[in-house]
Amino acid sequence: MATKEDIRSSRRLHRRSLTPEQIAAAGTSIAWHGTEWAASRTSAAGTFAVYVGVAFEPPTLPLIQALHDAGHRILLPVCEPGRQLSWVYWTPSTVFVRSSYAPIDEPEGERLESSVVADAAGIFMPATAVDREGNRIGQGGGYYDRLLQGLDASGRRPPTIAVVYDDDLLPSGSIPAEPFDRPVREVLTPSGLIRLDGPE
């Protein structure tokens, strides 16, 4: 079995082969299907934790805008020391600044502890690959595994969905699972929403 780093490198290389037109089209489709998923999580306007896709990641700004237009509130992450995340409510006027801990831009605003995510209707999570058992490979920082560990310990973990390109969904058993990993139940791709085979 390939290691996580092997898979991560392979998927990143593949993503670099995508054209700007393919990336833009993926962002539009992800926004459409992601808004559909959000509507299935709550019968009214809710709060969703999202993230800003950067570089060759699936674009999520169209999703963020679409969720906002549908009346939902958006929480975006901020990297903190110790591989922890804080959260800021996003609006169209939110200003972004360069992170001190990761090569990404992050929202300015009042930083809230990760416990605020426990009351969200759902979490859109970054991933470089997911297999059909729900095993997920992130960017390697471990931020989201720590987030989910804390939410699981509190007994208040919202539904999670990983955002990937179509080819990033791998067969069952492709990704080695480690004790600290937290599987996801669903995947959001440009082609649509996919329910995974892993246990509840």
JSON list of C-alpha atoms in Angstrom, two decimals:
[
{"chain": "A", "resi": 1, "resn": "MET", "atom": "CA", "xyz": [0.00, 0.00, 0.00]},
{"chain": "A", "resi": 2, "resn": "ALA", "atom": "CA", "xyz": [1.23, 3.50, -0.84]},
{"chain": "A", "resi": 3, "resn": "THR", "atom": "CA", "xyz": [2.06, 5.78, 2.07]},
{"chain": "A", "resi": 4, "resn": "LYS", "atom": "CA", "xyz": [0.01, 8.88, 2.81]},
{"chain": "A", "resi": 5, "resn": "GLU", "atom": "CA", "xyz": [2.84, 11.08, 1.61]},
{"chain": "A", "resi": 6, "resn": "ASP", "atom": "CA", "xyz": [3.08, 9.13, -1.65]},
{"chain": "A", "resi": 7, "resn": "ILE", "atom": "CA", "xyz": [-0.64, 9.55, -2.24]},
{"chain": "A", "resi": 8, "resn": "ARG", "atom": "CA", "xyz": [-0.57, 13.22, -1.26]},
{"chain": "A", "resi": 9, "resn": "SER", "atom": "CA", "xyz": [2.30, 13.90, -3.69]},
{"chain": "A", "resi": 10, "resn": "SER", "atom": "CA", "xyz": [0.60, 11.98, -6.49]},
{"chain": "A", "resi": 11, "resn": "ARG", "atom": "CA", "xyz": [-2.70, 13.83, -6.07]},
{"chain": "A", "resi": 12, "resn": "ARG", "atom": "CA", "xyz": [-0.98, 17.21, -5.91]},
{"chain": "A", "resi": 13, "resn": "LEU", "atom": "CA", "xyz": [0.90, 16.42, -9.11]},
{"chain": "A", "resi": 14, "resn": "HIS", "atom": "CA", "xyz": [-2.35, 15.46, -10.82]},
{"chain": "A", "resi": 15, "resn": "ARG", "atom": "CA", "xyz": [-4.05, 18.63, -9.64]},
{"chain": "A", "resi": 16, "resn": "ARG", "atom": "CA", "xyz": [-1.29, 20.73, -11.16]},
{"chain": "A", "resi": 17, "resn": "SER", "atom": "CA", "xyz": [-2.23, 19.31, -14.57]},
{"chain": "A", "resi": 18, "resn": "LEU", "atom": "CA", "xyz": [-5.70, 20.90, -14.41]},
{"chain": "A", "resi": 19, "resn": "THR", "atom": "CA", "xyz": [-6.34, 23.93, -16.58]},
{"chain": "A", "resi": 20, "resn": "PRO", "atom": "CA", "xyz": [-7.73, 27.20, -15.19]},
{"chain": "A", "resi": 21, "resn": "GLU", "atom": "CA", "xyz": [-10.96, 26.44, -17.04]},
{"chain": "A", "resi": 22, "resn": "GLN", "atom": "CA", "xyz": [-11.25, 23.01, -15.42]},
{"chain": "A", "resi": 23, "resn": "ILE", "atom": "CA", "xyz": [-10.60, 24.48, -11.98]},
{"chain": "A", "resi": 24, "resn": "ALA", "atom": "CA", "xyz": [-13.17, 27.22, -12.47]},
{"chain": "A", "resi": 25, "resn": "ALA", "atom": "CA", "xyz": [-15.77, 24.73, -13.70]},
{"chain": "A", "resi": 26, "resn": "ALA", "atom": "CA", "xyz": [-15.07, 22.53, -10.66]},
{"chain": "A", "resi": 27, "resn": "GLY", "atom": "CA", "xyz": [-15.67, 25.50, -8.36]},
{"chain": "A", "resi": 28, "resn": "THR", "atom": "CA", "xyz": [-19.04, 26.21, -9.96]},
{"chain": "A", "resi": 29, "resn": "SER", "atom": "CA", "xyz": [-20.16, 22.59, -9.68]},
{"chain": "A", "resi": 30, "resn": "ILE", "atom": "CA", "xyz": [-18.92, 22.25, -6.11]},
{"chain": "A", "resi": 31, "resn": "ALA", "atom": "CA", "xyz": [-20.90, 25.35, -5.15]},
{"chain": "A", "resi": 32, "resn": "TRP", "atom": "CA", "xyz": [-24.07, 23.87, -6.67]},
{"chain": "A", "resi": 33, "resn": "HIS", "atom": "CA", "xyz": [-23.78, 20.45, -5.04]},
{"chain": "A", "resi": 34, "resn": "GLY", "atom": "CA", "xyz": [-22.44, 21.85, -1.77]},
{"chain": "A", "resi": 35, "resn": "THR", "atom": "CA", "xyz": [-25.44, 24.15, -1.41]},
{"chain": "A", "resi": 36, "resn": "GLU", "atom": "CA", "xyz": [-27.66, 21.12, -2.05]},
{"chain": "A", "resi": 37, "resn": "TRP", "atom": "CA", "xyz": [-25.88, 19.23, 0.73]},
{"chain": "A", "resi": 38, "resn": "ALA", "atom": "CA", "xyz": [-26.27, 22.19, 3.09]},
{"chain": "A", "resi": 39, "resn": "ALA", "atom": "CA", "xyz": [-30.01, 22.29, 2.40]},
{"chain": "A", "resi": 40, "resn": "SER", "atom": "CA", "xyz": [-30.22, 18.60, 3.34]},
{"chain": "A", "resi": 41, "resn": "ARG", "atom": "CA", "xyz": [-28.53, 19.30, 6.70]},
{"chain": "A", "resi": 42, "resn": "THR", "atom": "CA", "xyz": [-30.95, 21.95, 7.94]},
{"chain": "A", "resi": 43, "resn": "SER", "atom": "CA", "xyz": [-34.49, 23.03, 7.06]},
{"chain": "A", "resi": 44, "resn": "ALA", "atom": "CA", "xyz": [-33.64, 26.68, 7.73]},
{"chain": "A", "resi": 45, "resn": "ALA", "atom": "CA", "xyz": [-30.63, 28.96, 7.52]},
{"chain": "A", "resi": 46, "resn": "GLY", "atom": "CA", "xyz": [-27.75, 27.37, 9.41]},
{"chain": "A", "resi": 47, "resn": "THR", "atom": "CA", "xyz": [-24.06, 27.77, 10.14]},
{"chain": "A", "resi": 48, "resn": "PHE", "atom": "CA", "xyz": [-21.45, 25.87, 8.15]},
{"chain": "A", "resi": 49, "resn": "ALA", "atom": "CA", "xyz": [-17.71, 25.58, 8.71]},
{"chain": "A", "resi": 50, "resn": "VAL", "atom": "CA", "xyz": [-15.94, 25.90, 5.36]},
{"chain": "A", "resi": 51, "resn": "TYR", "atom": "CA", "xyz": [-12.37, 26.72, 4.26]},
{"chain": "A", "resi": 52, "resn": "VAL", "atom": "CA", "xyz": [-10.79, 28.67, 1.42]},
{"chain": "A", "resi": 53, "resn": "GLY", "atom": "CA", "xyz": [-9.31, 26.38, -1.24]},
{"chain": "A", "resi": 54, "resn": "VAL", "atom": "CA", "xyz": [-5.91, 27.66, -2.35]},
{"chain": "A", "resi": 55, "resn": "ALA", "atom": "CA", "xyz": [-3.53, 26.97, -5.25]},
{"chain": "A", "resi": 56, "resn": "PHE", "atom": "CA", "xyz": [-4.68, 23.78, -6.99]},
{"chain": "A", "resi": 57, "resn": "GLU", "atom": "CA", "xyz": [-7.20, 22.75, -4.33]},
{"chain": "A", "resi": 58, "resn": "PRO", "atom": "CA", "xyz": [-10.84, 22.57, -5.41]},
{"chain": "A", "resi": 59, "resn": "PRO", "atom": "CA", "xyz": [-12.07, 26.19, -5.32]},
{"chain": "A", "resi": 60, "resn": "THR", "atom": "CA", "xyz": [-14.43, 26.90, -2.46]},
{"chain": "A", "resi": 61, "resn": "LEU", "atom": "CA", "xyz": [-15.03, 30.65, -2.73]},
{"chain": "A", "resi": 62, "resn": "PRO", "atom": "CA", "xyz": [-17.99, 30.02, -5.07]},
{"chain": "A", "resi": 63, "resn": "LEU", "atom": "CA", "xyz": [-19.38, 27.61, -2.45]},
{"chain": "A", "resi": 64, "resn": "ILE", "atom": "CA", "xyz": [-18.89, 30.14, 0.34]},
{"chain": "A", "resi": 65, "resn": "GLN", "atom": "CA", "xyz": [-20.70, 32.82, -1.67]},
{"chain": "A", "resi": 66, "resn": "ALA", "atom": "CA", "xyz": [-23.51, 30.43, -2.62]},
{"chain": "A", "resi": 67, "resn": "LEU", "atom": "CA", "xyz": [-24.03, 29.38, 1.00]},
{"chain": "A", "resi": 68, "resn": "HIS", "atom": "CA", "xyz": [-24.13, 33.03, 2.02]},
{"chain": "A", "resi": 69, "resn": "ASP", "atom": "CA", "xyz": [-26.63, 33.83, -0.73]},
{"chain": "A", "resi": 70, "resn": "ALA", "atom": "CA", "xyz": [-28.81, 30.97, 0.56]},
{"chain": "A", "resi": 71, "resn": "GLY", "atom": "CA", "xyz": [-28.92, 32.65, 3.97]},
{"chain": "A", "resi": 72, "resn": "HIS", "atom": "CA", "xyz": [-26.39, 30.50, 5.83]},
{"chain": "A", "resi": 73, "resn": "ARG", "atom": "CA", "xyz": [-23.65, 31.78, 8.14]},
{"chain": "A", "resi": 74, "resn": "ILE", "atom": "CA", "xyz": [-20.07, 30.83, 7.30]},
{"chain": "A", "resi": 75, "resn": "LEU", "atom": "CA", "xyz": [-17.22, 30.01, 9.68]},
{"chain": "A", "resi": 76, "resn": "LEU", "atom": "CA", "xyz": [-13.70, 30.05, 8.25]},
{"chain": "A", "resi": 77, "resn": "PRO", "atom": "CA", "xyz": [-10.64, 28.60, 10.03]},
{"chain": "A", "resi": 78, "resn": "VAL", "atom": "CA", "xyz": [-7.55, 30.37, 11.34]},
{"chain": "A", "resi": 79, "resn": "CYS", "atom": "CA", "xyz": [-4.41, 28.34, 12.12]},
{"chain": "A", "resi": 80, "resn": "GLU", "atom": "CA", "xyz": [-3.18, 28.71, 15.69]},
{"chain": "A", "resi": 81, "resn": "PRO", "atom": "CA", "xyz": [-0.15, 27.36, 17.59]},
{"chain": "A", "resi": 82, "resn": "GLY", "atom": "CA", "xyz": [-0.20, 23.67, 18.48]},
{"chain": "A", "resi": 83, "resn": "ARG", "atom": "CA", "xyz": [-2.00, 22.70, 15.26]},
{"chain": "A", "resi": 84, "resn": "GLN", "atom": "CA", "xyz": [-5.23, 24.15, 16.60]},
{"chain": "A", "resi": 85, "resn": "LEU", "atom": "CA", "xyz": [-7.89, 26.08, 14.72]},
{"chain": "A", "resi": 86, "resn": "SER", "atom": "CA", "xyz": [-9.91, 29.11, 15.69]},
{"chain": "A", "resi": 87, "resn": "TRP", "atom": "CA", "xyz": [-12.85, 30.36, 13.63]},
{"chain": "A", "resi": 88, "resn": "VAL", "atom": "CA", "xyz": [-14.06, 33.67, 12.21]},
{"chain": "A", "resi": 89, "resn": "TYR", "atom": "CA", "xyz": [-17.51, 34.44, 10.81]},
{"chain": "A", "resi": 90, "resn": "TRP", "atom": "CA", "xyz": [-17.19, 35.39, 7.13]},
{"chain": "A", "resi": 91, "resn": "THR", "atom": "CA", "xyz": [-19.12, 38.10, 5.27]},
{"chain": "A", "resi": 92, "resn": "PRO", "atom": "CA", "xyz": [-18.53, 39.49, 1.76]},
{"chain": "A", "resi": 93, "resn": "SER", "atom": "CA", "xyz": [-16.64, 42.38, 3.36]},
{"chain": "A", "resi": 94, "resn": "THR", "atom": "CA", "xyz": [-14.23, 40.13, 5.28]},
{"chain": "A", "resi": 95, "resn": "VAL", "atom": "CA", "xyz": [-10.56, 41.03, 4.81]},
{"chain": "A", "resi": 96, "resn": "PHE", "atom": "CA", "xyz": [-7.95, 38.27, 4.41]},
{"chain": "A", "resi": 97, "resn": "VAL", "atom": "CA", "xyz": [-4.38, 38.34, 5.71]},
{"chain": "A", "resi": 98, "resn": "ARG", "atom": "CA", "xyz": [-1.48, 35.91, 5.36]},
{"chain": "A", "resi": 99, "resn": "SER", "atom": "CA", "xyz": [-1.37, 33.19, 7.99]},
{"chain": "A", "resi": 100, "resn": "SER", "atom": "CA", "xyz": [1.51, 33.07, 10.46]},
{"chain": "A", "resi": 101, "resn": "TYR", "atom": "CA", "xyz": [1.46, 29.26, 10.47]},
{"chain": "A", "resi": 102, "resn": "ALA", "atom": "CA", "xyz": [0.49, 28.04, 6.98]},
{"chain": "A", "resi": 103, "resn": "PRO", "atom": "CA", "xyz": [0.88, 29.20, 3.35]},
{"chain": "A", "resi": 104, "resn": "ILE", "atom": "CA", "xyz": [-2.71, 30.44, 3.16]},
{"chain": "A", "resi": 105, "resn": "ASP", "atom": "CA", "xyz": [-4.72, 33.62, 3.59]},
{"chain": "A", "resi": 106, "resn": "GLU", "atom": "CA", "xyz": [-7.02, 33.77, 6.61]},
{"chain": "A", "resi": 107, "resn": "PRO", "atom": "CA", "xyz": [-9.96, 35.98, 7.57]},
{"chain": "A", "resi": 108, "resn": "GLU", "atom": "CA", "xyz": [-9.57, 38.89, 9.94]},
{"chain": "A", "resi": 109, "resn": "GLY", "atom": "CA", "xyz": [-12.14, 39.22, 12.70]},
{"chain": "A", "resi": 110, "resn": "GLU", "atom": "CA", "xyz": [-13.08, 38.00, 16.15]},
{"chain": "A", "resi": 111, "resn": "ARG", "atom": "CA", "xyz": [-11.51, 34.57, 16.67]},
{"chain": "A", "resi": 112, "resn": "LEU", "atom": "CA", "xyz": [-13.75, 31.98, 18.26]},
{"chain": "A", "resi": 113, "resn": "GLU", "atom": "CA", "xyz": [-12.73, 28.67, 19.81]},
{"chain": "A", "resi": 114, "resn": "SER", "atom": "CA", "xyz": [-13.38, 25.45, 17.91]},
{"chain": "A", "resi": 115, "resn": "SER", "atom": "CA", "xyz": [-16.28, 24.67, 20.23]},
{"chain": "A", "resi": 116, "resn": "VAL", "atom": "CA", "xyz": [-18.32, 27.04, 18.06]},
{"chain": "A", "resi": 117, "resn": "VAL", "atom": "CA", "xyz": [-18.15, 24.44, 15.28]},
{"chain": "A", "resi": 118, "resn": "ALA", "atom": "CA", "xyz": [-20.00, 21.92, 17.47]},
{"chain": "A", "resi": 119, "resn": "ASP", "atom": "CA", "xyz": [-23.19, 23.89, 16.86]},
{"chain": "A", "resi": 120, "resn": "ALA", "atom": "CA", "xyz": [-22.71, 24.09, 13.08]},
{"chain": "A", "resi": 121, "resn": "ALA", "atom": "CA", "xyz": [-25.03, 22.24, 10.71]},
{"chain": "A", "resi": 122, "resn": "GLY", "atom": "CA", "xyz": [-22.05, 20.78, 8.87]},
{"chain": "A", "resi": 123, "resn": "ILE", "atom": "CA", "xyz": [-18.32, 20.95, 8.16]},
{"chain": "A", "resi": 124, "resn": "PHE", "atom": "CA", "xyz": [-16.81, 21.16, 4.67]},
{"chain": "A", "resi": 125, "resn": "MET", "atom": "CA", "xyz": [-13.31, 19.72, 5.01]},
{"chain": "A", "resi": 126, "resn": "PRO", "atom": "CA", "xyz": [-10.20, 19.97, 2.81]},
{"chain": "A", "resi": 127, "resn": "ALA", "atom": "CA", "xyz": [-8.62, 16.77, 1.53]},
{"chain": "A", "resi": 128, "resn": "THR", "atom": "CA", "xyz": [-6.06, 15.69, -1.04]},
{"chain": "A", "resi": 129, "resn": "ALA", "atom": "CA", "xyz": [-7.68, 12.24, -1.28]},
{"chain": "A", "resi": 130, "resn": "VAL", "atom": "CA", "xyz": [-10.41, 10.14, 0.32]},
{"chain": "A", "resi": 131, "resn": "ASP", "atom": "CA", "xyz": [-11.06, 6.43, -0.08]},
{"chain": "A", "resi": 132, "resn": "ARG", "atom": "CA", "xyz": [-14.48, 4.81, -0.08]},
{"chain": "A", "resi": 133, "resn": "GLU", "atom": "CA", "xyz": [-14.14, 3.78, 3.56]},
{"chain": "A", "resi": 134, "resn": "GLY", "atom": "CA", "xyz": [-13.94, 7.46, 4.46]},
{"chain": "A", "resi": 135, "resn": "ASN", "atom": "CA", "xyz": [-10.22, 7.55, 5.21]},
{"chain": "A", "resi": 136, "resn": "ARG", "atom": "CA", "xyz": [-9.00, 11.04, 4.38]},
{"chain": "A", "resi": 137, "resn": "ILE", "atom": "CA", "xyz": [-5.62, 12.57, 3.60]},
{"chain": "A", "resi": 138, "resn": "GLY", "atom": "CA", "xyz": [-5.38, 16.27, 4.38]},
{"chain": "A", "resi": 139, "resn": "GLN", "atom": "CA", "xyz": [-2.54, 18.67, 3.73]},
{"chain": "A", "resi": 140, "resn": "GLY", "atom": "CA", "xyz": [-0.35, 17.05, 6.39]},
{"chain": "A", "resi": 141, "resn": "GLY", "atom": "CA", "xyz": [-0.78, 19.54, 9.21]},
{"chain": "A", "resi": 142, "resn": "GLY", "atom": "CA", "xyz": [-3.24, 17.53, 11.28]},
{"chain": "A", "resi": 143, "resn": "TYR", "atom": "CA", "xyz": [-5.44, 20.53, 12.06]},
{"chain": "A", "resi": 144, "resn": "TYR", "atom": "CA", "xyz": [-8.71, 18.87, 11.08]},
{"chain": "A", "resi": 145, "resn": "ASP", "atom": "CA", "xyz": [-7.92, 15.54, 12.72]},
{"chain": "A", "resi": 146, "resn": "ARG", "atom": "CA", "xyz": [-7.41, 17.45, 15.97]},
{"chain": "A", "resi": 147, "resn": "LEU", "atom": "CA", "xyz": [-10.62, 19.38, 15.41]},
{"chain": "A", "resi": 148, "resn": "LEU", "atom": "CA", "xyz": [-12.62, 16.19, 14.89]},
{"chain": "A", "resi": 149, "resn": "GLN", "atom": "CA", "xyz": [-10.97, 14.49, 17.88]},
{"chain": "A", "resi": 150, "resn": "GLY", "atom": "CA", "xyz": [-12.14, 17.35, 20.08]},
{"chain": "A", "resi": 151, "resn": "LEU", "atom": "CA", "xyz": [-15.65, 17.30, 18.65]},
{"chain": "A", "resi": 152, "resn": "ASP", "atom": "CA", "xyz": [-15.89, 13.51, 19.00]},
{"chain": "A", "resi": 153, "resn": "ALA", "atom": "CA", "xyz": [-14.74, 13.78, 22.63]},
{"chain": "A", "resi": 154, "resn": "SER", "atom": "CA", "xyz": [-17.49, 16.31, 23.30]},
{"chain": "A", "resi": 155, "resn": "GLY", "atom": "CA", "xyz": [-20.11, 14.12, 21.63]},
{"chain": "A", "resi": 156, "resn": "ARG", "atom": "CA", "xyz": [-21.12, 17.04, 19.41]},
{"chain": "A", "resi": 157, "resn": "ARG", "atom": "CA", "xyz": [-19.59, 16.40, 16.01]},
{"chain": "A", "resi": 158, "resn": "PRO", "atom": "CA", "xyz": [-21.63, 17.83, 13.11]},
{"chain": "A", "resi": 159, "resn": "PRO", "atom": "CA", "xyz": [-21.89, 16.00, 9.77]},
{"chain": "A", "resi": 160, "resn": "THR", "atom": "CA", "xyz": [-18.66, 16.24, 7.77]},
{"chain": "A", "resi": 161, "resn": "ILE", "atom": "CA", "xyz": [-18.06, 16.23, 4.04]},
{"chain": "A", "resi": 162, "resn": "ALA", "atom": "CA", "xyz": [-14.66, 16.25, 2.31]},
{"chain": "A", "resi": 163, "resn": "VAL", "atom": "CA", "xyz": [-14.20, 18.38, -0.82]},
{"chain": "A", "resi": 164, "resn": "VAL", "atom": "CA", "xyz": [-12.11, 16.79, -3.58]},
{"chain": "A", "resi": 165, "resn": "TYR", "atom": "CA", "xyz": [-11.87, 16.49, -7.34]},
{"chain": "A", "resi": 166, "resn": "ASP", "atom": "CA", "xyz": [-13.52, 13.43, -8.88]},
{"chain": "A", "resi": 167, "resn": "ASP", "atom": "CA", "xyz": [-10.22, 11.57, -9.34]},
{"chain": "A", "resi": 168, "resn": "ASP", "atom": "CA", "xyz": [-9.27, 12.11, -5.68]},
{"chain": "A", "resi": 169, "resn": "LEU", "atom": "CA", "xyz": [-11.88, 9.56, -4.54]},
{"chain": "A", "resi": 170, "resn": "LEU", "atom": "CA", "xyz": [-9.94, 6.28, -4.28]},
{"chain": "A", "resi": 171, "resn": "PRO", "atom": "CA", "xyz": [-11.03, 2.64, -3.87]},
{"chain": "A", "resi": 172, "resn": "SER", "atom": "CA", "xyz": [-11.62, 1.20, -0.41]},
{"chain": "A", "resi": 173, "resn": "GLY", "atom": "CA", "xyz": [-8.40, 0.35, 1.41]},
{"chain": "A", "resi": 174, "resn": "SER", "atom": "CA", "xyz": [-6.26, 2.76, -0.61]},
{"chain": "A", "resi": 175, "resn": "ILE", "atom": "CA", "xyz": [-5.42, 5.02, 2.32]},
{"chain": "A", "resi": 176, "resn": "PRO", "atom": "CA", "xyz": [-3.67, 3.69, 5.43]},
{"chain": "A", "resi": 177, "resn": "ALA", "atom": "CA", "xyz": [-5.68, 4.55, 8.54]},
{"chain": "A", "resi": 178, "resn": "GLU", "atom": "CA", "xyz": [-3.93, 5.58, 11.75]},
{"chain": "A", "resi": 179, "resn": "PRO", "atom": "CA", "xyz": [-5.39, 5.73, 15.28]},
{"chain": "A", "resi": 180, "resn": "PHE", "atom": "CA", "xyz": [-5.66, 9.54, 15.25]},
{"chain": "A", "resi": 181, "resn": "ASP", "atom": "CA", "xyz": [-7.46, 9.67, 11.89]},
{"chain": "A", "resi": 182, "resn": "ARG", "atom": "CA", "xyz": [-11.14, 10.56, 11.81]},
{"chain": "A", "resi": 183, "resn": "PRO", "atom": "CA", "xyz": [-13.02, 9.27, 8.75]},
{"chain": "A", "resi": 184, "resn": "VAL", "atom": "CA", "xyz": [-15.59, 11.30, 6.85]},
{"chain": "A", "resi": 185, "resn": "ARG", "atom": "CA", "xyz": [-18.98, 10.00, 5.76]},
{"chain": "A", "resi": 186, "resn": "GLU", "atom": "CA", "xyz": [-19.54, 11.92, 2.55]},
{"chain": "A", "resi": 187, "resn": "VAL", "atom": "CA", "xyz": [-17.55, 13.45, -0.29]},
{"chain": "A", "resi": 188, "resn": "LEU", "atom": "CA", "xyz": [-18.34, 16.52, -2.37]},
{"chain": "A", "resi": 189, "resn": "THR", "atom": "CA", "xyz": [-16.93, 16.44, -5.89]},
{"chain": "A", "resi": 190, "resn": "PRO", "atom": "CA", "xyz": [-17.63, 18.45, -9.04]},
{"chain": "A", "resi": 191, "resn": "SER", "atom": "CA", "xyz": [-19.77, 15.51, -10.22]},
{"chain": "A", "resi": 192, "resn": "GLY", "atom": "CA", "xyz": [-21.92, 15.43, -7.10]},
{"chain": "A", "resi": 193, "resn": "LEU", "atom": "CA", "xyz": [-22.38, 14.14, -3.58]},
{"chain": "A", "resi": 194, "resn": "ILE", "atom": "CA", "xyz": [-21.16, 10.66, -2.68]},
{"chain": "A", "resi": 195, "resn": "ARG", "atom": "CA", "xyz": [-22.08, 8.67, 0.42]},
{"chain": "A", "resi": 196, "resn": "LEU", "atom": "CA", "xyz": [-19.18, 6.52, 1.58]},
{"chain": "A", "resi": 197, "resn": "ASP", "atom": "CA", "xyz": [-19.04, 2.90, 2.67]},
{"chain": "A", "resi": 198, "resn": "GLY", "atom": "CA", "xyz": [-17.42, 3.38, 6.07]},
{"chain": "A", "resi": 199, "resn": "PRO", "atom": "CA", "xyz": [-19.12, 2.61, 9.38]},
{"chain": "A", "resi": 200, "resn": "GLU", "atom": "CA", "xyz": [-21.33, 5.16, 11.13]}
]
